Each structure stands twice: as structure tokens, then as C-alpha cells.
CSV table of C-alpha atoms in Angstrom, one decimal:
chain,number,residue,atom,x,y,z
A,1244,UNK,CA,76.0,-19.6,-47.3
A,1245,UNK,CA,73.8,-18.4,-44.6
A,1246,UNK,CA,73.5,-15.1,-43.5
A,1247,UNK,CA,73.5,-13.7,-40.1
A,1248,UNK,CA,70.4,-11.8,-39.0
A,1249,UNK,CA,70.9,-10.6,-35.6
A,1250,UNK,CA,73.3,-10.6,-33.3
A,1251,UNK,CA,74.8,-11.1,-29.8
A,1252,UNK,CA,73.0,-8.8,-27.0
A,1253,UNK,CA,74.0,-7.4,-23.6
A,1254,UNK,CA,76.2,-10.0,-21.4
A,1255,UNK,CA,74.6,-13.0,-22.4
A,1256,UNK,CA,76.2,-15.1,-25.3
A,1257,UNK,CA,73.5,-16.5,-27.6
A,1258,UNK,CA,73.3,-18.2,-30.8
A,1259,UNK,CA,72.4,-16.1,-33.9
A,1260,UNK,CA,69.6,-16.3,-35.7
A,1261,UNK,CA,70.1,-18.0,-39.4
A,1262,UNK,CA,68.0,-16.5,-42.3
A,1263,UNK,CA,68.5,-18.0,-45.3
A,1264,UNK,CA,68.6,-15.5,-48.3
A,1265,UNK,CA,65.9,-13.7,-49.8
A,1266,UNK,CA,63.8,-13.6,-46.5
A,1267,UNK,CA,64.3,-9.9,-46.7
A,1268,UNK,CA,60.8,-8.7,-45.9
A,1269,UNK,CA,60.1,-5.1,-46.5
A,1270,UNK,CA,57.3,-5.5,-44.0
A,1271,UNK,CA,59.7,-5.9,-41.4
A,1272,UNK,CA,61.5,-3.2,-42.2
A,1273,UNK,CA,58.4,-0.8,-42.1
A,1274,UNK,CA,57.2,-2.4,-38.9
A,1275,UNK,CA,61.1,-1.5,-37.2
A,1276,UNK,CA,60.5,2.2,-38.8
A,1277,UNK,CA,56.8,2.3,-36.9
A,1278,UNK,CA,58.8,1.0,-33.8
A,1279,UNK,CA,61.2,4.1,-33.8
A,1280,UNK,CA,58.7,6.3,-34.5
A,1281,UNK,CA,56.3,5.7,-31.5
A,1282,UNK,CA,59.6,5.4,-29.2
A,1283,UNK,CA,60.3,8.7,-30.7
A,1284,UNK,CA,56.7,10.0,-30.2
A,1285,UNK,CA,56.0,8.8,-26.4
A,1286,UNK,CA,59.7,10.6,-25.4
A,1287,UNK,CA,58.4,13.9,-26.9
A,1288,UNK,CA,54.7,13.5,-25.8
A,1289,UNK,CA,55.4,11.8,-22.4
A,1290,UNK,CA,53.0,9.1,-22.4
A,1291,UNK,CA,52.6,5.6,-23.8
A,1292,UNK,CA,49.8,6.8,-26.2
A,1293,UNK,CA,48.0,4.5,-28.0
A,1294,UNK,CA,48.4,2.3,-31.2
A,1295,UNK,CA,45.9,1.8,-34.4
A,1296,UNK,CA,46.5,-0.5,-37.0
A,1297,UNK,CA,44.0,-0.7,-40.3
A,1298,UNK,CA,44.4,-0.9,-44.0
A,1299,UNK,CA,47.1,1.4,-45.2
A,1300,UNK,CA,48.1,3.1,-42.0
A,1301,UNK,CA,49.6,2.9,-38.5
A,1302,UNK,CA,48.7,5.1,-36.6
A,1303,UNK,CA,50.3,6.8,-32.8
A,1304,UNK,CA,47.5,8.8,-31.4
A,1305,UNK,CA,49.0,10.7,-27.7
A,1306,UNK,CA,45.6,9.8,-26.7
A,1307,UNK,CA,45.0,6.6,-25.2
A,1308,UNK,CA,42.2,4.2,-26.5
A,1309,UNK,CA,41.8,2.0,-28.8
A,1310,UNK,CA,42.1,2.8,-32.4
A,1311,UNK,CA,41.8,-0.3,-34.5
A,1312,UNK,CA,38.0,0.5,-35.6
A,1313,UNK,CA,38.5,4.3,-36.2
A,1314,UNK,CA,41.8,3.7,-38.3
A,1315,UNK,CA,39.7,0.7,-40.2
A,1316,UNK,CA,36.8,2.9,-40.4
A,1317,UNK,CA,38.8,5.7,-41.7
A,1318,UNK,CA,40.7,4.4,-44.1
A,1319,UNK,CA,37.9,2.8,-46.1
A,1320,UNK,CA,35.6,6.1,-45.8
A,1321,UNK,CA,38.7,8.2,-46.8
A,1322,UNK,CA,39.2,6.2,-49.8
A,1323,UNK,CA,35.7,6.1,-50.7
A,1324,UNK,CA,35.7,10.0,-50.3
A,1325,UNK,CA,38.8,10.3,-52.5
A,1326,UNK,CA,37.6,7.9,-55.6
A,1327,UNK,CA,35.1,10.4,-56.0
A,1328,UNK,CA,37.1,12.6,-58.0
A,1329,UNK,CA,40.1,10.3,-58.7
A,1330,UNK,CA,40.3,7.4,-60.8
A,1331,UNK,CA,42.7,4.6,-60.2
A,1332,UNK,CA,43.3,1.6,-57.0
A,1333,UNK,CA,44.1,3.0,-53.9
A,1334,UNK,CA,48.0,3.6,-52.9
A,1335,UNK,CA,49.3,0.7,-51.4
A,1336,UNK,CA,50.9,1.7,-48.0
A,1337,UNK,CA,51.5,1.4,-44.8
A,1338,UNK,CA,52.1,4.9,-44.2
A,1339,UNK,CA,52.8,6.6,-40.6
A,1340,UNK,CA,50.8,9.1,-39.0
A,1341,UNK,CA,52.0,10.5,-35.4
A,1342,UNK,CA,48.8,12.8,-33.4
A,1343,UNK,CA,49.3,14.7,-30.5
A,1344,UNK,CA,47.7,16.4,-28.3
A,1345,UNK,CA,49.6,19.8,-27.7
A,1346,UNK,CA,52.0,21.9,-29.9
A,1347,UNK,CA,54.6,21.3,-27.4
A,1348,UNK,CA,55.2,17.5,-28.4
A,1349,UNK,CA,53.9,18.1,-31.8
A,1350,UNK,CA,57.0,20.5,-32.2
A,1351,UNK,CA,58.9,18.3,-29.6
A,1352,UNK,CA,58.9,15.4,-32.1
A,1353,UNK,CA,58.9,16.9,-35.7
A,1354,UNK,CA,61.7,19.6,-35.0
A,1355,UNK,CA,64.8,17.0,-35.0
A,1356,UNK,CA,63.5,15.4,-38.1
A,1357,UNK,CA,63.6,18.7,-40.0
A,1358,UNK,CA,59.9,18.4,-41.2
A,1359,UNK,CA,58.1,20.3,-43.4
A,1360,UNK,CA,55.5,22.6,-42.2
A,1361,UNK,CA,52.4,22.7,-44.1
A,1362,UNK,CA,49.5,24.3,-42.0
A,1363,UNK,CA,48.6,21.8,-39.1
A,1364,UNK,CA,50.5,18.8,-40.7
A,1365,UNK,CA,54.4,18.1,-40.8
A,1366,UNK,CA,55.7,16.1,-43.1
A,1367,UNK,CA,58.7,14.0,-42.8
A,1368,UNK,CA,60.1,12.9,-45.7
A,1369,UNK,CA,59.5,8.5,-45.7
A,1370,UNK,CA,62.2,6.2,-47.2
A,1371,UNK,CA,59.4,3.5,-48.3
A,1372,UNK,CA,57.0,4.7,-45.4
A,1373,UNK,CA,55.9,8.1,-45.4
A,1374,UNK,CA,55.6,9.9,-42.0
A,1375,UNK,CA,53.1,12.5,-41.2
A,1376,UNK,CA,52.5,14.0,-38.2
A,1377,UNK,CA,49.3,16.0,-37.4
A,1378,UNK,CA,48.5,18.1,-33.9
A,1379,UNK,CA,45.1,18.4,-32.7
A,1380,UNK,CA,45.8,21.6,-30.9
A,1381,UNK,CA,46.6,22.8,-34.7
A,1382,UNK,CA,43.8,21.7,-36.5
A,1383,UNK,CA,41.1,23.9,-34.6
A,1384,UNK,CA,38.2,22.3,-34.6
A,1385,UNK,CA,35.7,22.4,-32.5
A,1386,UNK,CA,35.9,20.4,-30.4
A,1387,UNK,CA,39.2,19.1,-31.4
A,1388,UNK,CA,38.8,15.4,-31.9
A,1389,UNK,CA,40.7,12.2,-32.0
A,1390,UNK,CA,39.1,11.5,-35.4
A,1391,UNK,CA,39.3,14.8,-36.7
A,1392,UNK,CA,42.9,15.3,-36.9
A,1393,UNK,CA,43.1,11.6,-38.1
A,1394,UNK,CA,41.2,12.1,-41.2
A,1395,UNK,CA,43.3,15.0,-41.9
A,1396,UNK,CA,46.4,13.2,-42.1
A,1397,UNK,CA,44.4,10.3,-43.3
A,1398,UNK,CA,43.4,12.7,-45.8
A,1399,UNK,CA,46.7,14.1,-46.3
A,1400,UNK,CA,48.5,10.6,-46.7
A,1401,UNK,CA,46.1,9.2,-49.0
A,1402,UNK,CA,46.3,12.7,-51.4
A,1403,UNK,CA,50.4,12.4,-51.4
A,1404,UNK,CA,50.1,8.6,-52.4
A,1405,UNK,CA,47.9,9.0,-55.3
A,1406,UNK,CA,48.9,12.4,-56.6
A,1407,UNK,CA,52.7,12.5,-55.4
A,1408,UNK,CA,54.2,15.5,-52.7
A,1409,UNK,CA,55.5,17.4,-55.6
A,1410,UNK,CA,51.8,17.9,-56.9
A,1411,UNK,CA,50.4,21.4,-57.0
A,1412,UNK,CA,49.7,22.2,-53.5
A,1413,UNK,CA,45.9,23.0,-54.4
A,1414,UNK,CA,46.0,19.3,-55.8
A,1415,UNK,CA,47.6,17.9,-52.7
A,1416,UNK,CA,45.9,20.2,-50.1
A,1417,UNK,CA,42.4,20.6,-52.2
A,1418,UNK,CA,42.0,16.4,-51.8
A,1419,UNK,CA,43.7,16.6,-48.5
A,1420,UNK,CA,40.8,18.5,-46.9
A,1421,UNK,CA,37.7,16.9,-49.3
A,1422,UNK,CA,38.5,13.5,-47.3
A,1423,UNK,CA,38.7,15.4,-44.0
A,1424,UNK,CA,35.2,16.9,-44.3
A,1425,UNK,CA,33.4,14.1,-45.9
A,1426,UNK,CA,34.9,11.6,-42.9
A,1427,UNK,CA,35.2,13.3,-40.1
A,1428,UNK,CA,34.3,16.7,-39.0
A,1429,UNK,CA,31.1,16.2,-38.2
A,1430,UNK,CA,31.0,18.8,-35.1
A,1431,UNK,CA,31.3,21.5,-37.8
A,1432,UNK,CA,27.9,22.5,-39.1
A,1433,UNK,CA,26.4,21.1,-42.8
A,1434,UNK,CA,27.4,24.0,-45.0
A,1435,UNK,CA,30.0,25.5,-43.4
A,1436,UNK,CA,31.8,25.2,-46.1
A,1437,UNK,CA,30.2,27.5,-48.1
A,1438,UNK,CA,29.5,30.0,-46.2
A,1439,UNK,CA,33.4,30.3,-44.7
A,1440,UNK,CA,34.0,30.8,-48.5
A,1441,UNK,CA,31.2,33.5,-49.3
A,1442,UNK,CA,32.8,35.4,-46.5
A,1443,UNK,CA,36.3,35.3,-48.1
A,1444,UNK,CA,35.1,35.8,-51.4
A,1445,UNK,CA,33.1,39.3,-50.8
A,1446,UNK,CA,36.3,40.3,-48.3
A,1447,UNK,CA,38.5,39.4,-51.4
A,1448,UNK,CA,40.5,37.2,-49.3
A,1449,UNK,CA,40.4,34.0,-51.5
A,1450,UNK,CA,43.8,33.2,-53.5
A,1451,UNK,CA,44.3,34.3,-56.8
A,1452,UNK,CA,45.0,32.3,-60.2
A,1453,UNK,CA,48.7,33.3,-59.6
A,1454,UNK,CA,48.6,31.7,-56.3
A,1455,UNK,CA,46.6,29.0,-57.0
A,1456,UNK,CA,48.8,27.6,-60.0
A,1457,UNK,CA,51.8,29.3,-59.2
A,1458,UNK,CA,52.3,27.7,-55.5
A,1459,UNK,CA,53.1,30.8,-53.9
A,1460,UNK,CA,54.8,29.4,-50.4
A,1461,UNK,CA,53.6,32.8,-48.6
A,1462,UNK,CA,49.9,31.1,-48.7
A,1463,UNK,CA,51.2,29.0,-46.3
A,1464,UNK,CA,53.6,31.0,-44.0
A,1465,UNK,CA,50.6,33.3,-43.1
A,1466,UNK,CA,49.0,30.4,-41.7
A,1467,UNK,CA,51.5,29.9,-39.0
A,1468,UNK,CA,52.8,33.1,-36.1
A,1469,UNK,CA,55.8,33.0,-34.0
A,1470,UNK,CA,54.8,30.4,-31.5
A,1471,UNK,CA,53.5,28.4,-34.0
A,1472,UNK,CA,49.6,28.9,-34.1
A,1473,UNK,CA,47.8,27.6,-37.1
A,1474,UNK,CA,45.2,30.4,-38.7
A,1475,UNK,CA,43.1,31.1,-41.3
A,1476,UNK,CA,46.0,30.7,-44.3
A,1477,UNK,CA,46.1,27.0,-44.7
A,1478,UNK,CA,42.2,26.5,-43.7
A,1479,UNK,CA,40.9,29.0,-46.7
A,1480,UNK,CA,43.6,27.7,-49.2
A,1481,UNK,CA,42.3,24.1,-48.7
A,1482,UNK,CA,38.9,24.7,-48.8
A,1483,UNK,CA,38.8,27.0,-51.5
A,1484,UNK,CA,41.3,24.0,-53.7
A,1485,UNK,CA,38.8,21.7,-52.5
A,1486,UNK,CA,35.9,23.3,-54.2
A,1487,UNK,CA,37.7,23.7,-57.3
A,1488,UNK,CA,38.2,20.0,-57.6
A,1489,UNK,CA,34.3,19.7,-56.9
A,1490,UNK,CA,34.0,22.1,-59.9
A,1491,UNK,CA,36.4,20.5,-62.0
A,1492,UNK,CA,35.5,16.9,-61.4
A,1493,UNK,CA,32.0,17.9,-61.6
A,1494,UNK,CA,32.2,19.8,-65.2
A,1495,UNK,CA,34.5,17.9,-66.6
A,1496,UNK,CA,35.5,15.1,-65.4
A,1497,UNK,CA,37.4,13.2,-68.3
A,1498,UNK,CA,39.9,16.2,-68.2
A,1499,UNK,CA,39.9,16.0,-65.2
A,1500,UNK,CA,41.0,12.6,-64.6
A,1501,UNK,CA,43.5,13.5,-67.8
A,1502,UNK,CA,45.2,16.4,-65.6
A,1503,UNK,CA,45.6,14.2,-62.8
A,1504,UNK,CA,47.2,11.3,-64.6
A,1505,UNK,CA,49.8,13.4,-66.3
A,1506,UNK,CA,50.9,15.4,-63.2
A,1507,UNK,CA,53.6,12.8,-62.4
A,1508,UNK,CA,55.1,13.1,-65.6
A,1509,UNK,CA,55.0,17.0,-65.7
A,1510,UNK,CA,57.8,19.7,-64.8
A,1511,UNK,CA,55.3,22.5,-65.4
A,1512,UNK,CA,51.8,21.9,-63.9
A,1513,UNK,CA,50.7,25.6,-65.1
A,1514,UNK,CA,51.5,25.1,-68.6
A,1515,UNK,CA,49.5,21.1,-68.0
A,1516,UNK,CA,46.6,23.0,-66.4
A,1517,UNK,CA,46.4,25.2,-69.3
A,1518,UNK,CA,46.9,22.3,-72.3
A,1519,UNK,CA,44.2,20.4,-70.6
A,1520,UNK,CA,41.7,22.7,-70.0
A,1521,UNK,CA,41.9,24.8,-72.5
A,1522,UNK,CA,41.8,27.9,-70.6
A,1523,UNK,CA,44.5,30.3,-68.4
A,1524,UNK,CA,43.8,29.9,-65.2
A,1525,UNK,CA,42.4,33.3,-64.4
A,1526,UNK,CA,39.6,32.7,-67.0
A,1527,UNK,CA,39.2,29.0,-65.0
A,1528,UNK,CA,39.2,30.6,-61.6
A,1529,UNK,CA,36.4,32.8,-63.3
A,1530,UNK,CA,34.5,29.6,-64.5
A,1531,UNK,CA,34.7,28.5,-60.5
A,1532,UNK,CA,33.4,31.2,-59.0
A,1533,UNK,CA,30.3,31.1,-61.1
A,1534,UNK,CA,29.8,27.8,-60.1
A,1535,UNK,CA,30.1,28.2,-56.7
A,1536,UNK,CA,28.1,31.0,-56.5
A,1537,UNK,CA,25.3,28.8,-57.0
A,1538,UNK,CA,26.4,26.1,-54.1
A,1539,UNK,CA,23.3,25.9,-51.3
A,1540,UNK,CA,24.6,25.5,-48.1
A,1541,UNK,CA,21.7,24.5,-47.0
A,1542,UNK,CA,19.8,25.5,-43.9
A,1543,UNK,CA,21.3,26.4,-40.0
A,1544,UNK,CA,20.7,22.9,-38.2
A,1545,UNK,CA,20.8,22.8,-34.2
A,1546,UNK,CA,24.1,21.8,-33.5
A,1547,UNK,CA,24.6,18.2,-31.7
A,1548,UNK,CA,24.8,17.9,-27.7
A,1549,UNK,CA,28.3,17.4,-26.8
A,1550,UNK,CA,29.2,20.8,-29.6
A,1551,UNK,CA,26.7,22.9,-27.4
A,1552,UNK,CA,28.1,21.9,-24.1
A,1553,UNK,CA,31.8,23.3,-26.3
A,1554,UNK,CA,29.7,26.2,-27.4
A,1555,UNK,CA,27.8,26.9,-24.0
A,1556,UNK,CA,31.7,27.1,-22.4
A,1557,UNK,CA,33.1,29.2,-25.3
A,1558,UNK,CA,29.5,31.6,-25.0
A,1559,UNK,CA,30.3,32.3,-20.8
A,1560,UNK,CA,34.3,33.3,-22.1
A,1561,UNK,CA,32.9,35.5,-24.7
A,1562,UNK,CA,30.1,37.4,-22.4
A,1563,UNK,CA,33.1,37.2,-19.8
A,1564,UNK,CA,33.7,41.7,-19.5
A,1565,UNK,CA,36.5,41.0,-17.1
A,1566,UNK,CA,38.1,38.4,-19.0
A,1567,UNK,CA,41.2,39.1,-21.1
A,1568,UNK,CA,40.7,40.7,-24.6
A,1569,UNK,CA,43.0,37.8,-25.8
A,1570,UNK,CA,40.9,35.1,-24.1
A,1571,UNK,CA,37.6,36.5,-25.9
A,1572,UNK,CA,39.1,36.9,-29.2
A,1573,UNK,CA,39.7,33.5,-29.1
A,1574,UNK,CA,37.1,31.9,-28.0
A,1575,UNK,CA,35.0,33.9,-30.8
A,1576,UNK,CA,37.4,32.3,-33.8
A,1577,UNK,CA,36.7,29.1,-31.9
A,1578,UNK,CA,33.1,29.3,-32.4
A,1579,UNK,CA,33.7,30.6,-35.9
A,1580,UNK,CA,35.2,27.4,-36.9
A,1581,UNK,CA,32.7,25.5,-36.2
A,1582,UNK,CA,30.0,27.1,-38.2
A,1583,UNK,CA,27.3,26.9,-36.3
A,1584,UNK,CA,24.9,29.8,-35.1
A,1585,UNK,CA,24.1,28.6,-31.9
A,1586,UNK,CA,26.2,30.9,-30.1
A,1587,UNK,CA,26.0,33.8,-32.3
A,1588,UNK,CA,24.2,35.4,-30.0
A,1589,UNK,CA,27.1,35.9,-27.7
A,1590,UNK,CA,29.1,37.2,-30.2
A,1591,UNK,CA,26.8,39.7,-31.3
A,1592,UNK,CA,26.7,41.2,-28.1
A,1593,UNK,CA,30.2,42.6,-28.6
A,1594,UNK,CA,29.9,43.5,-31.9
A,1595,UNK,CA,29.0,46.6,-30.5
A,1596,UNK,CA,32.1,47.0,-28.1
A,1597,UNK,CA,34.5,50.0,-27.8
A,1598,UNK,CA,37.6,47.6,-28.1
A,1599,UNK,CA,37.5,48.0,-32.0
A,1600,UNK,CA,39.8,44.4,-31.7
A,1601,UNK,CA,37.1,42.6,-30.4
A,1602,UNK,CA,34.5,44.2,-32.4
A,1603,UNK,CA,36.0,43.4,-35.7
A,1604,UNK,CA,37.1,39.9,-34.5
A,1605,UNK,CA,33.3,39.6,-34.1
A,1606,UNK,CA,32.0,40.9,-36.7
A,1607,UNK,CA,34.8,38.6,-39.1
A,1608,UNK,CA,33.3,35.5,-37.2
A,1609,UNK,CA,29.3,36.1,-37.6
A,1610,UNK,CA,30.5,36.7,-41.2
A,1611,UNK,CA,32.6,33.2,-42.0
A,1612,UNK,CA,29.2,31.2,-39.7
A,1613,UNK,CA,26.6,33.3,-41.6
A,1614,UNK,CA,28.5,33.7,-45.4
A,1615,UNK,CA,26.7,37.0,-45.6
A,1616,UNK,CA,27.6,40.6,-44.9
A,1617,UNK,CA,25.6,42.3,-42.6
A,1618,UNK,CA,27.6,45.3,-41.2
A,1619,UNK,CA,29.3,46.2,-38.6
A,1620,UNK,CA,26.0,46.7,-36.0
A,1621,UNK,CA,24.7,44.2,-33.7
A,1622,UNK,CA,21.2,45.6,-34.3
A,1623,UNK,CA,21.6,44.5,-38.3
A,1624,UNK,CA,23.0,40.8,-36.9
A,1625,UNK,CA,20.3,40.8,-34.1
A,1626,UNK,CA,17.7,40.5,-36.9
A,1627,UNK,CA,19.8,37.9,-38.7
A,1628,UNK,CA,19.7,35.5,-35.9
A,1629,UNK,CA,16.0,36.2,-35.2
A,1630,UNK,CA,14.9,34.4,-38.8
A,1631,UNK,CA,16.8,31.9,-38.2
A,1632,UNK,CA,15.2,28.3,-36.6
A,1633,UNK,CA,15.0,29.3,-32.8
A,1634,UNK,CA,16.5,25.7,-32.4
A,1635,UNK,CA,19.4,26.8,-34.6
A,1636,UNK,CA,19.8,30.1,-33.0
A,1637,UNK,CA,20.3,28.8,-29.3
A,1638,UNK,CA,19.9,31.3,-26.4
């Protein structure tokens, strides 16, 4: 007998569609799910936004332009970046990514769904179709980019597909930001990297083995403050997981590929780590930072023209005396981010200042661009900058 498929709507009487059975497409299903969620999206955001279809995703971007070619463009470069150091096909999707602009939407649209908040991404748990959502605003980089937070929760989607959400969170996160940097990100400076991890390393700010393997949540909860500002937590966590898949993909990679494959069938990824590798992960996390100690970052490049025109504004709030101390501070982190030393220059100047906030805050940020220690004197980072290219060092 046939089954009815839709029915009567409004005042009008019509006649119902007829479907015979097993027409159920799940397709349809995930296309009324994307439907929701952009209703959903434009009420919190305010706008129409714009749509992207390509490959594995769909994608609501708060910004409105055409997104086809970056979601296409994307999603085969952010595979590519993740084969790298995973064997296997790529996760058949679609999955649902939601960008906005501003926290105030972002939190808007992801606080009735009770997501999950992991850093600049929250994650809504996907019945078929997994939803992540992603704010620009959040992600800090510099600038802040259509394409940058996309490849994050590009990168994040693509990491929970392959490795599963109940991964290790240096796993999930570690992949998460290898396809972000190797597809987008390209206003951050070549190296930076490095260097933002030399810092942490000789501040002893990098996580432990016991945080590392253990998943220790507090990682996390020290990336976000009361009204919701994503710092340094999730940024260093990721990085620093990232570059111990490098090492361990690099140095052994048919253990590697072992670890990963078994992680699915595993209720104790610690005890996994440690029957695969053959080592306790204090002892590995000693292995890693003699490998990385020998990464080259490479030289300080002049930065491209549409980051110095970001960089020239951020310089002008820094050397700004009457500005607010808050204003400053924040426009220093900014230029952190990005990595470059064009800028520095600024900064240096109030390395030197009597408000010992913005003094440290400075001296932190010439750190993370530099990845050396130098002191807390603008005289000793003065004569950093000055053997650096003069192309490199700006004005």
C-alpha cells in the first residue's frame, strides 16, 4: 500500500504526495537537517548569510559571498593535508559547519543546542550529520578570515570522522589544527609555528605527559574567560598535539598508523599509547622534544600587503599613550598571533613602560613571534629586530 509523504498545508486542500516504499533517502533527510540549521543560524546572526556546498560539507558562513569554490577547494586540500599522517578513504559525509562573524550569534545559536565548547569550535552532537559551529571572532587570526575559520572546522570535521569524538583530544585537536595551517592560515607568518612553541617550551608552559594522554578538561577551560574569549589554552594544546603527530608519523609511522586504527576499539587510549609504542608517555614526550628542538623555522619573510595594512592599524593602537591599557594589550596579542616581525617595532617600544601589564604583555608577544628569550629590555629586542631582513622588520 502506498504511503503518505506529506501532507495537507495552510487553507488550501491539496492532494498528497504518494511515495511508494523504500524511497526513503537519507540525503533528504540531511538536506531538511541543513534547512533547520541555517533557519536557525540567520535568526541568531540576523542576516541571510551565505551558502557553500562541496564534497563532504555544507557550509553557513554569516558572511555573504559565494562559497562553492572555497568549500570545494577546502575540502580536497584538507583531505590531502590529513592523509599525510592517516591511512585510510576519506569519511564520507555531509557534515554541517555553521561560521559567524561575532561571539554574540556564535553564542546566540549554539547555547540552545547545549554544545560543547572546545576552544573556538562548538560541537553539536549530529544524528547522521554532524554539526559544528566555528566563530571567526574566536579563532584570532590575523586578520580573521572567511577561509580561516573554515578550515578549522573543516579541519575539525574531517579529524572527528576519521578518528571518532571520543579520540584522545591531542588526536582529535592535534589533526584538527595540522589541516588548519597547511590550508589556510596563510596571513600567519612561515614558521610561526615553531617559534610560538619555543616560547612555551623555555616558559614551561607546554602540557605535560599527564595532560597530554590523560585529557585533562582544565586544558581547555583555561582557554575560554567569563564572556567567552578564546586564549592561548586551546591554541598551544593544538599546536603542540600537532607536532607530536609530525613526530610520530615522521619516526614511526607503521605504529603510528597501528595506534590510530585501534583507537576505535579501545577503552583506555593510555594503556594503547603505551602497548604500541613501547614507551610511557613521559619518556615519549621526551623523544618529542628532542625532535623538535631540531625543527627550522625558517627565516622572518615580509609579511603580505593586506596583513601589513592589519599590522600598520594594530602598530598606531599600540604607540597610541592615551589609548586604554586594555585596547593596547590587545592589539599586541593580536600581532602576536600572527607571527610576523613586522610590527615588532611597536611593541618594543613599550617593553620599556611603567605599566608592568603592558610591559610583560609585550615582552610575552616578541617572545611567541621571535621563539627566543631575550629579556625583559627593549635595548636587548632593539638589537633583535636590527639583524633581522629590514624588509622583515618593517618600520
Amino acid at each position: 500500500m502506498a504511503r503518505i509523504a506529506s501532507v495537507t498545508t495552510k487553507m488550501t486542500r491539496t492532494r498528497p504526495v504518494l511515495r511508494r516504499p523504500g524511497r526513503f533517502s537519507w540525503a533528504d533527510v540531511r538536506q531538511g537537517l541543513f534547512f533547520l540549521d541555517c533557519r536557525a543560524a540567520r535568526a541568531a546572526a540576523g542576516t541571510v548569510g551565505a551558502i557553500g556546498r562541496g564534497g563532504r560539507f555544507r557550509i553557513w558562513s554569516e558572511t555573504g559571498e559565494d562559497l562553492d569554490t572555497l568549500v570545494q577547494d577546502l575540502d580536497a586540500a584538507g583531505w590531502s593535508a590529513m592523509a599525510d599522517v592517516l591511512a585510510g578513504d576519506p569519511p564520507s559525509g555531509p557534515s554541517r559547519l555553521m561560521t559567524f562573524d561575532n561571539r554574540e550569534a556564535f553564542a546566540a545559536y549554539h547555547r540552545p543546542l547545549r554544545a560543547y565548547r572546545l576552544g573556538p569550535f562548538a560541537c553539536i552532537s549530529g544524528w547522521r550529520s554532524p554539526r559544528v559551529a566555528v566563530c571567526r571572532e574566536e579563532v584570532d587570526c590575523f586578520p580573521s578570515e572567511v577561509r580561516d575559520a573554515l578550515a578549522l572546522a573543516l579541519g575539525y570535521t574531517l579529524a572527528q570522522a576519521r578518528v571518532r569524538a571520543s579520540s584522545p583530544k591531542w588526536v582529535l585537536h592535534g589533526l584538527t589544527f595540522r589541516v588548519a595551517t597547511r590550508v589556510a592560515w596563510a596571513t600567519r607568518a612561515p614558521g610561526w609555528q615553531v617559534r610560538f612553541l619555543r616560547a612555551a617550551l623555555f616558559r614551561g608552559e607546554l602540557a605535560t605527559a599527564v595532560e597530554l594522554f590523560d585529557q585533562v578538561d582544565e586544558l581547555f577551560a583555561e582557554g575560554s574567560n567569563a564572556d567567552g574569549r578564546t586564549d592561548l589554552g586551546w591554541l598551544r594544546f593544538a599546536a603542540q598535539s600537532a607536532s607530536l603527530i609530525d613526530f610520530l608519523a615522521e619516526t614511526n609511522r607503521p605504529k603510528w598508523d597501528d595506534f590510530v586504527a585501534r583507537l576505535s576499539s579501545t577503552r583506555d587510549p593510555l594503556q594503547l599509547c603505551e602497548a604500541v609504542f613501547r614507551r610511557f608517555p613521559d619518556d615519549l614526550i621526551v623523544d618529542w622534544v628532542d625532535w623538535f628542538r631540531q625543527r627550522d623555522p625558517g627565516p622572518h619573510l615580509e609579511p603580505p600587503p593586506t596583513v601589513r595594512t592589519e599590522i600598520d592599524r594594530l602598530t598606531g593602537v599600540i604607540r597610541d599613550a592615551a589609548g586604554p591599557t586594555s585596547a593596547r594589550m590587545a592589539a599586541i596579542r593580536r600581532l602576536a598571533r600572527g607571527g610576523h616581525a613586522w610590527g615588532c617595532r611597536a611593541v618594543i617600544e613599550v617593553v620599556d613602560n611603567d605599566n608592568v601589564e603592558l610591559s610583560e604583555a609585550a615582552v610575552r608577544a616578541l617572545e611567541d613571534i621571535s621563539g627566543e628569550r631575550q629579556g625583559d629590555t627593549a635595548s636587548a629586542w632593539s638589537r633583535w629586530l636590527a639583524d633581522l631582513p629590514v624588509n622583515a622588520a618593517g618600520s
